[in-house]
């Protein structure tokens, strides 16, 4: 359980508040019961005192103590009712004292007399402790024909104390149980109340730049939660419109720039082909042609990415052998590797079949090999490998190049990102090649990841789900274990769902990607 979660904190506050309420109610009940029982006892003592007063008031002036004793015993029965009765005549003559109570709870002889000038007082109530027993004693002064008397009536508080102790023990047992029930019930109630927030969070997690039509569920509660859902949905709508406008602008601008660039390139090539252009002019025109080619390369990459983002890139699905495709593409790239003094090898090419667009999968391999060759020094090696297991087909491009710094690894698939801006530009890289490769992999339900160490080289790995297996989140969750045995570098960063890109200057303009065909979803998904 997350102790810092909102549900836990709300449940904790609810439990503390309810526990404090239970405790206050219990204490109130205990105090109220105590006051009620004592009030009932005082009323009982007052009634018995009134009976004794009536006996004395109706007596003869010369009544004896024996007659007083017989009358009180007959009408009040203090011993049977466990009461204490003592009658004292002025000045301090004991006229009557009750005997031992039936329950033997106290000794009447041990009850001390009232202190002070009792002849000048009215009704006095006091608590007396006799033999570890507490008594409530009421003292009343009356004037009768036979003289002035002090009537004392008392009763033990043992029954009241015992009842209070039982109630206190019961509260001690019930309060923890109530606290536990309050904690559990409070947590369930808070979890149920926050369930719409969890659904909103799950929906938000499923959103991406390619799924901007999704909306958060709106709970018709009429409170801040509903207003939050509506506000976020309005924000998502504005975000979708903004992204769509940006994509539309990028696609339109890229498309409109292609024709002028083609015309400029053709005109410059025609001028260079002329015999009249010689020397420095020819060199300058050649330099301009290089920049035009670089710009054309950039525009083609942007157009390809915009079509992938908009879901307008066509996929012609078929069975593709990664081993054969990797070997064939490596042969085509071998000339580039030889020009740069890099050895290009195809080792451990285990036949493995995936379902996808052959041309686009080839573009992924071309971009990865292009990056590897460009950033591997002379005498280095670039190796293409394939492997498979029950769930995945794996393609690796490993090189012994300069490697990628740790700080740059999280950004390797971001568009226009270059580790070394100056060197990437010298090599003609536009920073879009790996972004395109990542977009192609995502369209195939595959995962592309990189591990690298500066000075030791890099390894780009593409993990495809085998036909008939689950894709998506399962790929991201299981691929780390499927290929853990072949990982040898220290720094590993996986890029599964983000449309990110890092290009070290990979090629991105190929006729497949520039084709204006509508996108078709992966049949395996």
XYZ file of C-alpha atoms in Angstrom:
525
model
C 0.000 0.000 0.000
C 1.296 3.402 -0.969
C 1.272 5.488 2.206
C 1.618 8.704 0.198
C -1.357 8.050 -2.055
C -4.424 10.247 -1.924
C -6.675 7.267 -1.196
C -4.566 6.245 1.810
C -4.423 9.771 3.221
C -8.158 10.311 2.806
C -8.890 6.934 4.383
C -6.502 7.752 7.243
C -8.171 11.103 7.920
C -11.581 9.445 7.717
C -10.483 6.761 10.181
C -8.984 9.270 12.618
C -12.072 11.471 12.482
C -14.450 8.542 12.925
C -12.297 7.092 15.727
C -12.297 10.412 17.551
C -16.068 10.575 17.100
C -16.486 7.052 18.483
C -14.248 7.873 21.440
C -16.141 11.070 22.239
C -19.489 9.286 21.929
C -18.248 6.492 24.218
C -16.989 8.943 26.817
C -20.249 10.868 26.569
C -22.225 7.671 27.098
C -20.076 6.742 30.084
C -20.433 10.159 31.681
C -24.153 10.361 30.913
C -24.806 6.937 32.383
C -22.845 7.823 35.508
C -24.845 11.013 36.009
C -28.120 9.215 35.351
C -27.403 6.441 37.842
C -26.268 8.846 40.514
C -29.289 11.042 39.924
C -31.522 7.989 40.292
C -29.728 7.095 43.522
C -30.163 10.624 44.878
C -33.883 10.467 44.055
C -34.145 7.135 45.841
C -32.362 8.515 48.906
C -34.611 11.562 48.905
C -37.748 9.401 48.865
C -36.477 7.257 51.720
C -35.485 10.374 53.633
C -38.993 11.752 53.138
C -40.391 8.566 54.684
C -38.183 8.946 57.746
C -39.088 12.618 58.000
C -42.787 11.685 57.935
C -42.264 9.195 60.751
C -40.560 11.798 62.927
C -42.997 14.580 62.131
C -46.001 12.431 62.981
C -44.478 11.114 66.201
C -45.432 12.141 69.772
C -43.242 14.659 71.585
C -42.168 11.969 74.016
C -41.440 9.243 71.437
C -38.661 6.876 72.407
C -35.690 5.698 70.374
C -37.098 2.172 70.289
C -40.326 3.386 68.731
C -38.366 5.373 66.154
C -36.305 2.250 65.364
C -39.383 0.062 64.969
C -41.103 2.566 62.684
C -38.059 3.039 60.417
C -37.376 -0.701 60.225
C -40.996 -1.379 59.301
C -41.488 1.328 56.683
C -37.978 1.789 55.212
C -36.305 -1.647 55.757
C -32.754 -0.270 55.339
C -31.013 -3.609 55.921
C -33.106 -5.396 53.298
C -32.682 -2.553 50.766
C -28.930 -2.236 51.463
C -29.378 1.285 52.788
C -27.659 3.155 55.546
C -29.919 5.132 57.905
C -28.858 7.119 60.951
C -31.018 9.507 63.000
C -29.342 11.902 65.418
C -31.274 14.094 67.902
C -30.011 17.464 69.039
C -27.527 18.012 70.497
C -25.718 14.786 69.392
C -27.737 11.862 70.640
C -27.914 8.797 68.386
C -31.557 7.837 68.100
C -31.307 5.172 65.390
C -28.673 3.466 63.200
C -29.396 0.766 60.674
C -27.817 -2.627 60.920
C -25.556 -4.573 58.558
C -26.929 -4.491 54.956
C -28.002 -7.727 53.343
C -25.155 -7.647 50.780
C -22.558 -6.930 53.508
C -21.145 -4.141 51.324
C -20.299 -1.813 54.229
C -20.362 -1.489 57.995
C -22.858 1.191 59.183
C -20.856 1.704 62.384
C -17.834 2.784 60.318
C -19.656 5.620 58.557
C -18.250 8.809 60.076
C -20.693 11.436 61.344
C -21.234 14.594 59.405
C -18.701 17.285 60.158
C -19.502 20.946 60.834
C -22.440 22.724 62.344
C -25.152 20.477 60.979
C -27.778 22.269 62.964
C -27.270 25.342 60.767
C -27.370 23.475 57.429
C -30.075 22.190 55.176
C -29.659 19.119 52.926
C -26.056 17.936 52.603
C -24.794 15.248 50.220
C -21.349 13.725 50.502
C -19.269 10.767 49.378
C -17.937 8.524 52.112
C -15.437 5.694 51.794
C -16.010 2.803 54.188
C -13.912 -0.347 53.997
C -12.899 0.403 50.380
C -16.539 0.943 49.519
C -17.844 4.303 48.403
C -21.173 5.480 49.729
C -23.376 8.380 48.771
C -24.825 9.868 51.984
C -27.627 12.447 52.162
C -28.114 14.429 55.402
C -31.318 16.410 56.167
C -32.166 18.503 59.237
C -35.798 18.655 60.399
C -37.692 20.148 63.337
C -40.428 17.987 64.885
C -42.575 18.102 68.041
C -40.145 15.713 69.654
C -37.085 17.806 68.830
C -34.580 18.656 66.109
C -33.162 15.702 64.162
C -30.456 15.012 61.570
C -31.496 12.237 59.172
C -28.663 10.541 57.268
C -29.438 8.067 54.453
C -26.804 6.436 52.294
C -26.263 3.734 49.703
C -23.239 1.960 48.237
C -21.929 3.040 44.830
C -20.541 -0.440 44.100
C -23.269 -1.365 41.632
C -22.865 1.919 39.757
C -19.079 1.522 39.634
C -19.403 -2.082 38.432
C -21.793 -1.053 35.669
C -19.421 1.726 34.604
C -16.492 -0.704 34.540
C -18.449 -3.133 32.345
C -19.418 -0.336 29.964
C -15.814 0.876 29.836
C -14.578 -2.655 29.072
C -17.206 -3.006 26.356
C -16.152 0.289 24.794
C -12.528 -0.838 24.977
C -13.412 -3.936 22.956
C -15.746 -2.267 20.494
C -13.670 0.827 19.752
C -10.735 -1.044 18.090
C -13.201 -3.123 16.079
C -15.033 0.025 15.010
C -11.717 1.668 14.093
C -10.730 -1.334 11.947
C -14.142 -1.354 10.252
C -13.933 2.393 9.731
C -10.449 2.088 8.222
C -11.455 -0.710 5.856
C -14.766 0.845 4.936
C -13.186 4.273 4.541
C -10.503 2.916 2.226
C -13.094 1.088 0.126
C -15.292 4.175 -0.057
C -12.367 6.418 -0.993
C -11.177 3.904 -3.598
C -14.676 3.732 -5.045
C -14.940 7.529 -5.037
C -11.574 7.855 -6.791
C -12.379 5.175 -9.376
C -13.371 7.812 -11.975
C -9.952 9.407 -11.475
C -8.297 6.008 -12.102
C -10.337 5.592 -15.294
C -9.281 9.070 -16.397
C -5.653 8.174 -15.664
C -5.890 4.905 -17.623
C -7.442 6.692 -20.579
C -4.764 9.374 -20.438
C -2.047 6.680 -20.397
C -3.476 5.216 -23.608
C -3.314 8.544 -25.413
C -0.457 9.344 -27.732
C 0.322 11.664 -30.595
C -1.211 9.066 -32.871
C -4.365 8.740 -30.786
C -5.537 12.255 -30.120
C -9.191 11.416 -30.677
C -9.480 9.647 -27.324
C -11.283 11.526 -24.583
C -11.415 11.204 -20.828
C -14.603 9.702 -19.361
C -16.918 12.359 -17.960
C -18.540 11.400 -14.669
C -21.946 13.139 -14.270
C -21.348 14.096 -10.633
C -21.933 17.818 -11.049
C -18.845 18.636 -8.973
C -15.203 19.556 -9.524
C -14.435 16.087 -10.927
C -16.884 16.532 -13.787
C -15.601 20.040 -14.460
C -12.035 18.713 -14.509
C -12.953 15.998 -17.037
C -14.673 18.515 -19.304
C -11.790 20.980 -19.048
C -9.220 18.305 -19.888
C -11.297 17.096 -22.832
C -11.527 20.649 -24.160
C -7.775 20.967 -23.736
C -7.241 17.689 -25.607
C -9.453 18.936 -28.426
C -7.396 22.111 -28.718
C -4.222 20.046 -28.583
C -5.497 17.758 -31.326
C -6.383 20.710 -33.524
C -2.964 22.260 -32.924
C -1.114 19.020 -33.706
C -3.206 18.409 -36.798
C -2.510 21.939 -38.027
C 1.207 21.466 -37.413
C 1.215 18.127 -39.218
C -0.785 19.536 -42.085
C 1.584 22.471 -42.384
C 4.617 20.165 -42.273
C 3.197 17.857 -44.907
C 2.068 20.701 -47.187
C 5.350 22.571 -46.818
C 7.394 19.440 -47.504
C 5.276 18.584 -50.512
C 5.424 22.111 -51.923
C 9.193 22.326 -51.457
C 9.934 19.147 -53.389
C 9.053 20.561 -56.814
C 11.107 23.783 -56.507
C 14.051 21.814 -55.151
C 13.833 19.366 -58.031
C 13.722 22.244 -60.534
C 16.680 24.003 -58.873
C 18.657 20.792 -58.779
C 17.914 20.048 -62.431
C 18.861 23.561 -63.530
C 22.136 23.461 -61.621
C 22.989 20.042 -63.002
C 22.310 21.315 -66.534
C 24.547 24.335 -65.919
C 27.346 22.144 -64.560
C 27.031 19.842 -67.558
C 27.696 22.766 -69.874
C 31.198 23.160 -71.232
C 31.229 26.883 -70.570
C 31.274 26.499 -66.790
C 34.783 25.891 -65.564
C 37.003 26.464 -62.555
C 35.749 28.238 -59.483
C 32.200 28.666 -60.821
C 31.869 24.923 -61.286
C 33.082 24.327 -57.732
C 30.622 26.833 -56.328
C 27.746 25.305 -58.269
C 28.831 21.869 -57.015
C 28.732 23.172 -53.446
C 25.242 24.565 -54.029
C 24.167 21.203 -55.471
C 25.366 19.490 -52.298
C 23.284 21.829 -50.159
C 20.287 21.347 -52.445
C 20.705 17.593 -52.107
C 20.905 17.926 -48.333
C 17.756 20.055 -48.322
C 15.991 17.603 -50.611
C 17.012 14.804 -48.293
C 15.595 16.720 -45.311
C 12.313 17.503 -47.058
C 11.859 13.862 -48.020
C 12.392 12.790 -44.411
C 9.935 15.357 -43.096
C 7.346 14.292 -45.642
C 7.792 10.656 -44.637
C 7.411 11.443 -40.943
C 4.363 13.614 -41.529
C 2.692 10.750 -43.385
C 3.499 8.336 -40.577
C 2.122 10.783 -37.998
C -1.053 11.297 -39.994
C -1.463 7.549 -40.569
C -1.316 8.013 -44.328
C 1.722 5.825 -44.998
C 0.764 2.661 -46.845
C 1.789 -0.767 -45.586
C 1.925 -3.708 -47.986
C 1.943 -6.638 -45.606
C 3.724 -9.858 -46.493
C 5.930 -12.525 -44.947
C 9.489 -11.155 -44.651
C 12.578 -13.136 -43.693
C 14.674 -10.780 -41.554
C 17.835 -12.814 -42.119
C 17.549 -12.659 -45.914
C 16.547 -8.992 -45.838
C 19.418 -8.123 -43.517
C 21.941 -9.993 -45.652
C 20.712 -8.435 -48.897
C 20.689 -4.917 -47.463
C 24.180 -5.426 -46.034
C 25.481 -6.358 -49.457
C 24.040 -3.152 -50.890
C 25.667 -1.111 -48.102
C 29.025 -2.889 -48.369
C 30.402 -0.396 -50.905
C 29.761 2.484 -48.529
C 31.462 0.539 -45.732
C 34.521 -0.199 -47.899
C 34.839 3.460 -48.844
C 35.045 4.350 -45.168
C 37.365 1.479 -44.276
C 34.748 -0.332 -42.165
C 34.249 -4.100 -42.254
C 30.593 -5.079 -42.644
C 29.735 -8.584 -41.428
C 26.598 -10.722 -41.385
C 26.965 -13.314 -38.642
C 24.502 -15.529 -36.824
C 21.743 -14.797 -39.313
C 19.106 -17.159 -38.021
C 16.131 -17.351 -40.390
C 13.182 -15.646 -38.782
C 10.003 -14.543 -40.485
C 7.959 -11.499 -39.539
C 4.935 -9.953 -41.133
C 5.367 -6.447 -42.455
C 6.161 -4.141 -45.346
C 9.389 -5.337 -46.930
C 10.373 -1.937 -48.291
C 9.898 -0.171 -44.983
C 11.664 -2.869 -43.004
C 14.540 -2.530 -45.423
C 14.585 1.210 -44.739
C 14.972 0.467 -41.010
C 18.049 -1.685 -41.726
C 19.424 0.925 -44.146
C 19.138 3.685 -41.555
C 20.700 1.600 -38.801
C 23.584 0.497 -41.034
C 24.077 4.038 -42.322
C 24.433 5.340 -38.764
C 26.736 2.515 -37.761
C 29.043 2.969 -40.772
C 29.182 6.749 -40.498
C 30.236 6.701 -36.860
C 32.621 3.780 -36.904
C 36.289 4.729 -37.430
C 38.417 3.092 -40.067
C 39.330 -0.446 -39.158
C 36.116 -0.870 -37.189
C 33.430 -3.492 -37.653
C 29.682 -3.405 -38.149
C 27.798 -6.673 -37.558
C 24.231 -7.576 -38.517
C 22.625 -10.395 -36.556
C 19.159 -11.982 -36.315
C 17.687 -14.341 -33.740
C 14.322 -15.657 -32.612
C 12.532 -17.461 -29.814
C 8.957 -18.586 -29.240
C 7.621 -15.052 -28.930
C 9.980 -12.656 -30.690
C 12.120 -12.116 -33.739
C 15.178 -9.951 -33.135
C 17.381 -7.904 -35.480
C 20.611 -6.339 -34.194
C 23.061 -3.928 -35.762
C 26.224 -3.762 -33.670
C 29.226 -1.551 -34.316
C 32.599 -0.789 -32.738
C 32.253 2.937 -33.293
C 32.593 5.967 -31.071
C 29.506 5.146 -28.998
C 26.831 7.429 -27.612
C 27.173 9.371 -24.332
C 24.905 8.323 -21.499
C 23.240 11.734 -21.390
C 22.255 11.414 -25.066
C 20.739 7.925 -24.870
C 17.254 9.028 -23.736
C 17.068 11.347 -26.762
C 18.378 9.052 -29.464
C 15.062 8.801 -31.292
C 14.066 12.448 -31.110
C 13.726 14.289 -34.375
C 16.629 16.492 -35.423
C 18.663 15.361 -32.414
C 22.389 14.992 -33.037
C 25.005 13.971 -30.504
C 27.656 16.021 -32.316
C 26.004 18.761 -34.369
C 29.124 19.655 -36.355
C 30.121 16.112 -37.240
C 26.576 15.049 -38.092
C 26.246 17.929 -40.522
C 29.585 17.133 -42.128
C 28.391 13.571 -42.689
C 25.201 14.845 -44.271
C 22.900 13.689 -41.477
C 19.625 15.555 -41.043
C 18.731 13.966 -37.698
C 15.688 12.126 -39.043
C 16.867 8.646 -39.968
C 16.345 6.952 -36.627
C 13.106 8.822 -36.117
C 11.806 7.322 -39.347
C 13.088 3.900 -38.300
C 11.286 4.202 -35.002
C 8.042 5.244 -36.719
C 8.265 2.227 -39.007
C 8.870 -0.095 -36.051
C 5.897 1.319 -34.180
C 3.733 0.797 -37.257
C 4.826 -2.868 -37.223
C 4.141 -3.280 -33.498
C 7.870 -3.671 -32.887
C 10.192 -2.151 -30.318
C 13.492 -0.484 -31.142
C 16.077 0.042 -28.419
C 19.699 1.035 -28.114
C 22.541 0.269 -25.771
C 25.867 1.989 -26.042
C 29.115 2.799 -24.290
C 31.379 5.645 -25.294
C 34.484 4.304 -27.034
C 33.124 0.767 -27.307
C 30.369 1.133 -29.891
C 26.607 0.842 -30.016
C 24.017 -1.845 -30.542
C 20.596 -1.068 -32.021
C 18.072 -3.815 -31.514
C 14.637 -4.248 -33.117
C 12.274 -6.728 -31.436
C 9.310 -7.986 -33.483
C 6.457 -10.030 -32.044
C 6.171 -13.379 -33.765
C 3.026 -13.871 -35.883
C 0.111 -14.900 -33.694
C 1.539 -13.426 -30.449
C 0.325 -10.392 -28.557
C 1.862 -7.020 -29.358
C 1.935 -3.618 -27.811
C 2.413 -3.520 -24.095
C 3.347 -7.178 -24.006
C 6.302 -6.514 -26.284
C 7.571 -3.795 -24.008
C 7.086 -5.977 -20.937
C 8.644 -9.197 -22.204
C 11.328 -8.106 -24.643
C 13.710 -7.137 -21.869
C 13.793 -10.748 -20.679
C 13.755 -12.310 -24.123
C 17.023 -10.710 -25.163
C 18.685 -10.206 -21.802
C 21.252 -12.871 -22.628
C 22.680 -10.884 -25.549
C 23.004 -7.571 -23.721
C 26.601 -6.698 -22.997
C 26.665 -2.929 -22.562
C 26.270 -0.986 -19.344
C 23.740 1.626 -20.419
C 20.413 0.394 -21.787
C 17.504 2.633 -22.698
C 14.322 1.214 -24.175
C 12.021 3.276 -26.373
C 8.779 1.409 -26.842
C 5.892 3.804 -27.210
C 7.135 7.355 -27.661
C 7.465 8.619 -31.235
C 11.002 9.686 -30.435
C 14.094 9.818 -32.579
C 17.861 10.190 -32.400
C 19.744 10.243 -35.648
C 23.422 10.403 -35.997
C 23.006 11.178 -39.646
C 21.162 8.198 -41.084
C 19.702 8.190 -44.552
C 16.003 8.958 -44.682
C 15.068 9.505 -48.318
C 13.982 6.347 -50.035
C 11.321 5.839 -52.620
C 9.335 3.498 -50.338
C 8.862 6.097 -47.642
C 8.071 8.884 -50.086
C 5.262 6.903 -51.668
C 1.903 8.556 -51.151
C -0.112 5.504 -50.122
C -2.696 5.171 -47.405
C -1.749 3.452 -44.149
C -3.091 -0.017 -43.381
C -2.904 -1.416 -39.828
C -0.719 -4.358 -38.926
C -2.776 -7.549 -39.374
C -0.980 -9.080 -36.400
C -2.335 -6.480 -33.992
